PDB file of C-alpha atoms in Angstrom:
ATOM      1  CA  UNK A   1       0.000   0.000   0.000  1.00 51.00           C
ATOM      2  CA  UNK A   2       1.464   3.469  -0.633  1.00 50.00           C
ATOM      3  CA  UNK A   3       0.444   7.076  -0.766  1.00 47.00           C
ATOM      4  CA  UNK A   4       1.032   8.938  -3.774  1.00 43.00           C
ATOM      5  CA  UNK A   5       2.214  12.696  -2.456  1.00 38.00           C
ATOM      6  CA  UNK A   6       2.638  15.694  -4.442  1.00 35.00           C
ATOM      7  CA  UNK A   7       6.144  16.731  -4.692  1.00 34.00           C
ATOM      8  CA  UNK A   8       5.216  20.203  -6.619  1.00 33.00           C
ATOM      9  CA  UNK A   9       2.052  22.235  -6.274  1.00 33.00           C
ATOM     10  CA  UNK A  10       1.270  20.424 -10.006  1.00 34.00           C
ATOM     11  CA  UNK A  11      -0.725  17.656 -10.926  1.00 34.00           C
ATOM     12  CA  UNK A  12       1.795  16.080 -12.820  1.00 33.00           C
ATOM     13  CA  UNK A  13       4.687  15.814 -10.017  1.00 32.00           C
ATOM     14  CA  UNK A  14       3.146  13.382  -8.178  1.00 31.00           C
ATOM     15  CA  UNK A  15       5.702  10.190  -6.773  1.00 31.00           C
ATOM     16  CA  UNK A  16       5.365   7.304  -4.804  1.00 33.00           C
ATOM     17  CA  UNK A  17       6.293   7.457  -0.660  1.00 34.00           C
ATOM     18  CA  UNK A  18       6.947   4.390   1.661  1.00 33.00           C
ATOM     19  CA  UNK A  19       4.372   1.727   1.528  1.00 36.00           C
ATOM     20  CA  UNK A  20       1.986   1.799   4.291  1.00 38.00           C
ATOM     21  CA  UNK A  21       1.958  -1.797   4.492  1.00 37.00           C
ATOM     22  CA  UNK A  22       4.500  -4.496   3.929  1.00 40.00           C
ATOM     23  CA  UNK A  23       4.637  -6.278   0.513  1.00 41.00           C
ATOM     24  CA  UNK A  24       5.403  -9.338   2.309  1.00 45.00           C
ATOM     25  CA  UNK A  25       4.316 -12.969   0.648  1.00 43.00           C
ATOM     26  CA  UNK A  26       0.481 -12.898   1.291  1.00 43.00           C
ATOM     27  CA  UNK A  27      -1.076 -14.385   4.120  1.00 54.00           C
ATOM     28  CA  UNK A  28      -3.945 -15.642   2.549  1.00 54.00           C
ATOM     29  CA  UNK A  29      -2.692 -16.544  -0.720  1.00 69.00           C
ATOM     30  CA  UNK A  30      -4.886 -13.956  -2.216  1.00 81.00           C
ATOM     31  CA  UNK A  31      -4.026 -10.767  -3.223  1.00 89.00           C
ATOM     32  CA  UNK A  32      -5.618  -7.144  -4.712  1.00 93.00           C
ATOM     33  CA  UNK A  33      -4.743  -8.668  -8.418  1.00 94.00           C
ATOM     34  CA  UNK A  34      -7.444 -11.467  -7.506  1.00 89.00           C
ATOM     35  CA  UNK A  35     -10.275  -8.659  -6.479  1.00 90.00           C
ATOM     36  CA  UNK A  36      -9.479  -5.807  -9.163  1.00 94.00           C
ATOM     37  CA  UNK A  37     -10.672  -4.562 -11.941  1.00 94.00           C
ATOM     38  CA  UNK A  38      -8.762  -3.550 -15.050  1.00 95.00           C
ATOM     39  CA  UNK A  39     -11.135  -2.027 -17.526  1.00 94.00           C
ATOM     40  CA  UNK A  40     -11.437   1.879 -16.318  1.00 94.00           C
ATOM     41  CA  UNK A  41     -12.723   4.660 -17.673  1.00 96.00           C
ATOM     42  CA  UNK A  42     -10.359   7.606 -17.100  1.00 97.00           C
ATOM     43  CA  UNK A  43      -9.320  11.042 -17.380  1.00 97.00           C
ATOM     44  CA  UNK A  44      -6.868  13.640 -17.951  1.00 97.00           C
ATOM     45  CA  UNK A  45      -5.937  16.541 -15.451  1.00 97.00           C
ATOM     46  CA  UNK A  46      -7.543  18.814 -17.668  1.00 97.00           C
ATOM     47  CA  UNK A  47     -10.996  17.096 -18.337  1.00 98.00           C
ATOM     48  CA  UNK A  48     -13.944  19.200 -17.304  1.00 98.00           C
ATOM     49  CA  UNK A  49     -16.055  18.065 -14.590  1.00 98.00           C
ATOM     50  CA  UNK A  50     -18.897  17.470 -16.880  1.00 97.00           C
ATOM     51  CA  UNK A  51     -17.118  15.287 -18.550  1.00 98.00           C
ATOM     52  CA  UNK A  52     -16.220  13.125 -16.052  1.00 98.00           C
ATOM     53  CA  UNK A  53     -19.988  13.135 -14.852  1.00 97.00           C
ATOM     54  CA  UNK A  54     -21.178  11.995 -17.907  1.00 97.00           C
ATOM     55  CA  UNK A  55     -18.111   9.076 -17.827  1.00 97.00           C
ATOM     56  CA  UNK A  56     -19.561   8.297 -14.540  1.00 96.00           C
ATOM     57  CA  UNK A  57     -23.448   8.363 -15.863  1.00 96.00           C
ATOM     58  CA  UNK A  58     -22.166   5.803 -18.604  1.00 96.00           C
ATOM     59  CA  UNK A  59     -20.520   3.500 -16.274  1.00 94.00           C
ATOM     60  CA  UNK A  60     -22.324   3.058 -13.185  1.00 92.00           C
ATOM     61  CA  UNK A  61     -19.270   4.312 -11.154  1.00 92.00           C
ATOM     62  CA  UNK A  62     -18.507   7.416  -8.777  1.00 93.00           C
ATOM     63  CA  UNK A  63     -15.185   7.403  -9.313  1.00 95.00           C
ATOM     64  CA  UNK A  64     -12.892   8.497 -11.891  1.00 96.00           C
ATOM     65  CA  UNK A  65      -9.268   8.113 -11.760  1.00 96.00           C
ATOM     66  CA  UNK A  66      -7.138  11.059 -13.332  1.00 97.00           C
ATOM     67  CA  UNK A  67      -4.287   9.955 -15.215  1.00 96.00           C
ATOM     68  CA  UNK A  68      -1.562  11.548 -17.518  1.00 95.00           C
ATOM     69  CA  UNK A  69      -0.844  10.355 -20.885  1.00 94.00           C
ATOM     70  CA  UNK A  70       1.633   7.599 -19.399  1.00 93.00           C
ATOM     71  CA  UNK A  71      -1.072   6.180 -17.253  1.00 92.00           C
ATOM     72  CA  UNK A  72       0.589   7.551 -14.374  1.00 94.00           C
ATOM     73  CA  UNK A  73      -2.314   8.240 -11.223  1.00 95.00           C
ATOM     74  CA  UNK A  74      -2.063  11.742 -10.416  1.00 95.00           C
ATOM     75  CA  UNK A  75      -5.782  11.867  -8.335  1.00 95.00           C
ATOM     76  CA  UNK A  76      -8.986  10.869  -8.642  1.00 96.00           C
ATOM     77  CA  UNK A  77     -12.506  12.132  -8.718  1.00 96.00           C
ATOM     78  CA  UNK A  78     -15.668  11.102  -7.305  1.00 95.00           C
ATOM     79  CA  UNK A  79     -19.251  11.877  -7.730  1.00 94.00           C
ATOM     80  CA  UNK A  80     -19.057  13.610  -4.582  1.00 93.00           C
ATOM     81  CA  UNK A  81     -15.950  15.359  -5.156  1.00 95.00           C
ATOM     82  CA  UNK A  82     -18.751  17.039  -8.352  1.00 96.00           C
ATOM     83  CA  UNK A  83     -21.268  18.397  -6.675  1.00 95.00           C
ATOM     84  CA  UNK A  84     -18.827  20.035  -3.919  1.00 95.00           C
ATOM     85  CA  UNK A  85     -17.291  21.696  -6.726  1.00 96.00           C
ATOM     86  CA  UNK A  86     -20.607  22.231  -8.134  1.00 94.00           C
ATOM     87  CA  UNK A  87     -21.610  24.459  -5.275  1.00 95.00           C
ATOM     88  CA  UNK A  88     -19.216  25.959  -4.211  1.00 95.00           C
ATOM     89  CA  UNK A  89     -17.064  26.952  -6.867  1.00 94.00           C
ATOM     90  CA  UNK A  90     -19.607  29.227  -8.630  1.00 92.00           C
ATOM     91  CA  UNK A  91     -18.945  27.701 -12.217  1.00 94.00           C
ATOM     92  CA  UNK A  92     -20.822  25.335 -14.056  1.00 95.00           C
ATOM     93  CA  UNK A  93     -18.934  21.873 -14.099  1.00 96.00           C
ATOM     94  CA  UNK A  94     -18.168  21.853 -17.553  1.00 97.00           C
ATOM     95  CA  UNK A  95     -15.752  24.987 -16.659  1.00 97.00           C
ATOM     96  CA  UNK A  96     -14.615  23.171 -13.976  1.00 97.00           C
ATOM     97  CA  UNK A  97     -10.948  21.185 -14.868  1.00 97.00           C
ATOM     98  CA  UNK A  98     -10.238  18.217 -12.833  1.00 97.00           C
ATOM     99  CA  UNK A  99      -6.912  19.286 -12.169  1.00 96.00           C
ATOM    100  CA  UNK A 100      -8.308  21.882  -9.815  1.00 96.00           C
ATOM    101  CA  UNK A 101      -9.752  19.537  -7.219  1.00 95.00           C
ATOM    102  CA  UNK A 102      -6.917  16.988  -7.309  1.00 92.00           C
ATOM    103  CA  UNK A 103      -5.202  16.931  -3.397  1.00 79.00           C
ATOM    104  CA  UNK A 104      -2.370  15.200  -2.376  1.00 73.00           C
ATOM    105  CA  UNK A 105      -2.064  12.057  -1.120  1.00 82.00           C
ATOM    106  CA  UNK A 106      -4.037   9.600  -3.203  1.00 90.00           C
ATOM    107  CA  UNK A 107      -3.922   6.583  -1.409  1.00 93.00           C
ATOM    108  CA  UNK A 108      -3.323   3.634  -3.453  1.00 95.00           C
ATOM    109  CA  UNK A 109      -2.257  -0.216  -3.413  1.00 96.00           C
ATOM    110  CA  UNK A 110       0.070  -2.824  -5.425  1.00 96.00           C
ATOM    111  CA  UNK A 111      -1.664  -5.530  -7.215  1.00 96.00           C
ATOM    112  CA  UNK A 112       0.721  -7.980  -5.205  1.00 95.00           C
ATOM    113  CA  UNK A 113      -0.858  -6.239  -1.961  1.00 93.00           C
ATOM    114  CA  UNK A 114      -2.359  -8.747   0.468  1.00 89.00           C
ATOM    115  CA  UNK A 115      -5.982  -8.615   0.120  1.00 86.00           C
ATOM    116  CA  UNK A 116      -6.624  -8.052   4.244  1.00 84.00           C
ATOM    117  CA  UNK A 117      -4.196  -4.870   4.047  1.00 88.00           C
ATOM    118  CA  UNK A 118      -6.113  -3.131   1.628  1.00 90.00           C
ATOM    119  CA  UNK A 119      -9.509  -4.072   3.573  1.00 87.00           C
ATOM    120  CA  UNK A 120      -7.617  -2.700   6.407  1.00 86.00           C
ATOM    121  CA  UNK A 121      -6.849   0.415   4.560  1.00 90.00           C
ATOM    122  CA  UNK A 122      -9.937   1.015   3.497  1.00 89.00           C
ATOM    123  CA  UNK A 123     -11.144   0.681   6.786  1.00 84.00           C
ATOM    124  CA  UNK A 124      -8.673   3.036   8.245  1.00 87.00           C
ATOM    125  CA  UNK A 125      -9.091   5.794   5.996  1.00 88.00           C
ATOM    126  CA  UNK A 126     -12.952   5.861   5.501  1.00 86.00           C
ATOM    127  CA  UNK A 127     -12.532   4.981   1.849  1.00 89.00           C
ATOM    128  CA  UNK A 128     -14.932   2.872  -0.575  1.00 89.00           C
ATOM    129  CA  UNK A 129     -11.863   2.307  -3.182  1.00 93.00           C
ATOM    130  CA  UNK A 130      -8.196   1.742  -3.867  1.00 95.00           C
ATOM    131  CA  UNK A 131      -6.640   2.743  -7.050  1.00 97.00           C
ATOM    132  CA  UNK A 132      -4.166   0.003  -7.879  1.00 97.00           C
ATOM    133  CA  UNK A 133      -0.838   0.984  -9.454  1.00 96.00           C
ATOM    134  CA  UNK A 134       2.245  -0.573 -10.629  1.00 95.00           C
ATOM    135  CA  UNK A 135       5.798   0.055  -9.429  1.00 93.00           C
ATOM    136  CA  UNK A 136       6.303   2.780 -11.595  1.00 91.00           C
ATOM    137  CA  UNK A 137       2.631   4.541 -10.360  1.00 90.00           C
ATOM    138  CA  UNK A 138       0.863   3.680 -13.622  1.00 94.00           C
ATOM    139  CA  UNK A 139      -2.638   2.741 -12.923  1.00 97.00           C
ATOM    140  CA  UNK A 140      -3.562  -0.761 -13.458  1.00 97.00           C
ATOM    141  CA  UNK A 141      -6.907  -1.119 -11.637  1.00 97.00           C
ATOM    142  CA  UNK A 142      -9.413  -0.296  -9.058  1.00 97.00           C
ATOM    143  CA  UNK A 143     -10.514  -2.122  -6.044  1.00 96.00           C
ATOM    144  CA  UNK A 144     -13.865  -1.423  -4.330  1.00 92.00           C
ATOM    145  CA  UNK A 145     -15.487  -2.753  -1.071  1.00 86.00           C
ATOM    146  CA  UNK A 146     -17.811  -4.107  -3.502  1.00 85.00           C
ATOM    147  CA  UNK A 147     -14.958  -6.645  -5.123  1.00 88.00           C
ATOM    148  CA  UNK A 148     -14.292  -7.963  -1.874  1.00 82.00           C
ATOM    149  CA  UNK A 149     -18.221  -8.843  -1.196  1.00 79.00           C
ATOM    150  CA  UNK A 150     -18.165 -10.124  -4.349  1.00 79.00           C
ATOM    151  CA  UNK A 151     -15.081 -12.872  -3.689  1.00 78.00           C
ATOM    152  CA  UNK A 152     -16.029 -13.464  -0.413  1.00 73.00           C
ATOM    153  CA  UNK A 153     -18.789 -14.667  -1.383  1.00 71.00           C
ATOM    154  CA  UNK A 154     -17.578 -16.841  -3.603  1.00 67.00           C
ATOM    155  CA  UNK A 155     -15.250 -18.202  -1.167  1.00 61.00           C
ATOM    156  CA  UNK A 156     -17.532 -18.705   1.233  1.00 57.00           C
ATOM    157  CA  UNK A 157     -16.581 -21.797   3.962  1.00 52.00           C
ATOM    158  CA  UNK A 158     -12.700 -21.206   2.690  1.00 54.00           C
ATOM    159  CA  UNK A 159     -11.772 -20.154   6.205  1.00 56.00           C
ATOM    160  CA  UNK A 160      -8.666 -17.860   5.989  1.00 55.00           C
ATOM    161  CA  UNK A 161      -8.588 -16.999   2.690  1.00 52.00           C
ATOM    162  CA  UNK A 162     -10.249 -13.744   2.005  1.00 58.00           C
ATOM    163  CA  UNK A 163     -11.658 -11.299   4.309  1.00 63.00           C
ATOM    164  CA  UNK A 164     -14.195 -12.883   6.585  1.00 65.00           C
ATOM    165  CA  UNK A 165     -18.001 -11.318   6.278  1.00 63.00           C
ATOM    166  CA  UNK A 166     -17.152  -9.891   9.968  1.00 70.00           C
ATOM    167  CA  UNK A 167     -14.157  -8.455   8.195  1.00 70.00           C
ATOM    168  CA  UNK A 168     -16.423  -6.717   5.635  1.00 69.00           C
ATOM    169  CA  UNK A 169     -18.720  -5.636   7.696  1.00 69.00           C
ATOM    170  CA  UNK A 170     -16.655  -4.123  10.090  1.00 70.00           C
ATOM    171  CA  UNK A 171     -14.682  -2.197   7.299  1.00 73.00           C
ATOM    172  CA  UNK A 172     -18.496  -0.683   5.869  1.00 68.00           C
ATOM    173  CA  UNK A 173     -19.249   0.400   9.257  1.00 71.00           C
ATOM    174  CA  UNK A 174     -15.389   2.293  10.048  1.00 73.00           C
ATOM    175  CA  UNK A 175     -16.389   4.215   6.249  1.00 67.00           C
ATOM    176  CA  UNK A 176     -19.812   4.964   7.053  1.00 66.00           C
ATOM    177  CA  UNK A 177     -18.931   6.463  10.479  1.00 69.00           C
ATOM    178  CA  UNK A 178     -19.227  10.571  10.806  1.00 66.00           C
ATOM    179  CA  UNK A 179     -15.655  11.935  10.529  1.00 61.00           C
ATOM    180  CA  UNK A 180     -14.731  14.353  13.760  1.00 63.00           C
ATOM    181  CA  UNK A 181     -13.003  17.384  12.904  1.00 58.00           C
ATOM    182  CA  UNK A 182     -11.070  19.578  15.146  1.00 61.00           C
ATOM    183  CA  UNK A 183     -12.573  23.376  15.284  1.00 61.00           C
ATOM    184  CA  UNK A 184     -10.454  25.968  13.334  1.00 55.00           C
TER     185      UNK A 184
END
């Protein structure tokens, strides 16, 4: 698991920082490769928000991942991400660029990441899903809480070997809980 941080103020400056997790041998034999998905609809930094909502209309998702021309993740937007912009930038979304509401760090995983660690940090960081990138911090999937369900079930009575129902559930309830923020 790594974070991608910003090592200029620009979108396209973006690098790789210590792994959050350890890219030891799996535990459960499974890994993020086994849950992804590989066929993405993306963007470029300087797509227009309307854009990417009509992207997202097309293919059932709320999130887009923002790439350069080398595949390499530089952010991503979601459906929420939108209509924040929507209201309080006071422009219409298709003068909106997508480049504007990229932040650093995008949290991401390795396809060789064990498939626990990225449930945990999911968990940990209220998130629904993980871009997946390669070495070199090209994008090569998505994972969702969804994927996970989706295995799981498949694997049901496999103790050990995927995330656990418990697991899952636990991990929906960590994202769904109200995030506290210090007064300014």
């Amino acid at each position: 698991m790594t974070t991608t941080s910003s090592s200029s103020s620009s979108t396209t400056g973006r690098r790789l920082s210590r792994p959050l997790f350890s890219r030891a041998k799996p535990k459960t034999g499974l890994t993020v490769r086994d849950a992804m998905r590989t066929e993405l609809q993306t963007a470029a930094p300087d797509t227009d928000l309307a854009t990417i909502a009509r992207f997202m209309w097309e293919r059932d998702c709320g999130i887009i991942p923002i790439v350069t021309a080398e595949r390499r993740l530089v952010g991503v937007i979601t459906d929420r991400d939108i209509c924040i912009a929507a209201a309080t930038k006071g422009r219409a979304p298709a003068y909106i660029r997508a480049q504007e509401l990229l932040s650093a760090p995008v949290v991401t995983c390795s396809p060789d990441d064990d498939c626990h660690a990225a449930l945990t940090l999911l968990c940990e960081r209220q998130l629904r899903r993980l871009p997946v990138v390669d070495a070199d911090g090209q994008l090569v999937g998505i994972v969702s809480l969804i994927d996970f369900i989706r295995i799981a079930q498949g694997l049901r009575g496999a103790k050990g070997l995927y995330p656990s129902y418990e697991e899952i559930v636990s991990t929906l309830k960590s994202i769904g809980e109200t995030r506290v923020f210090a007064a300014a």
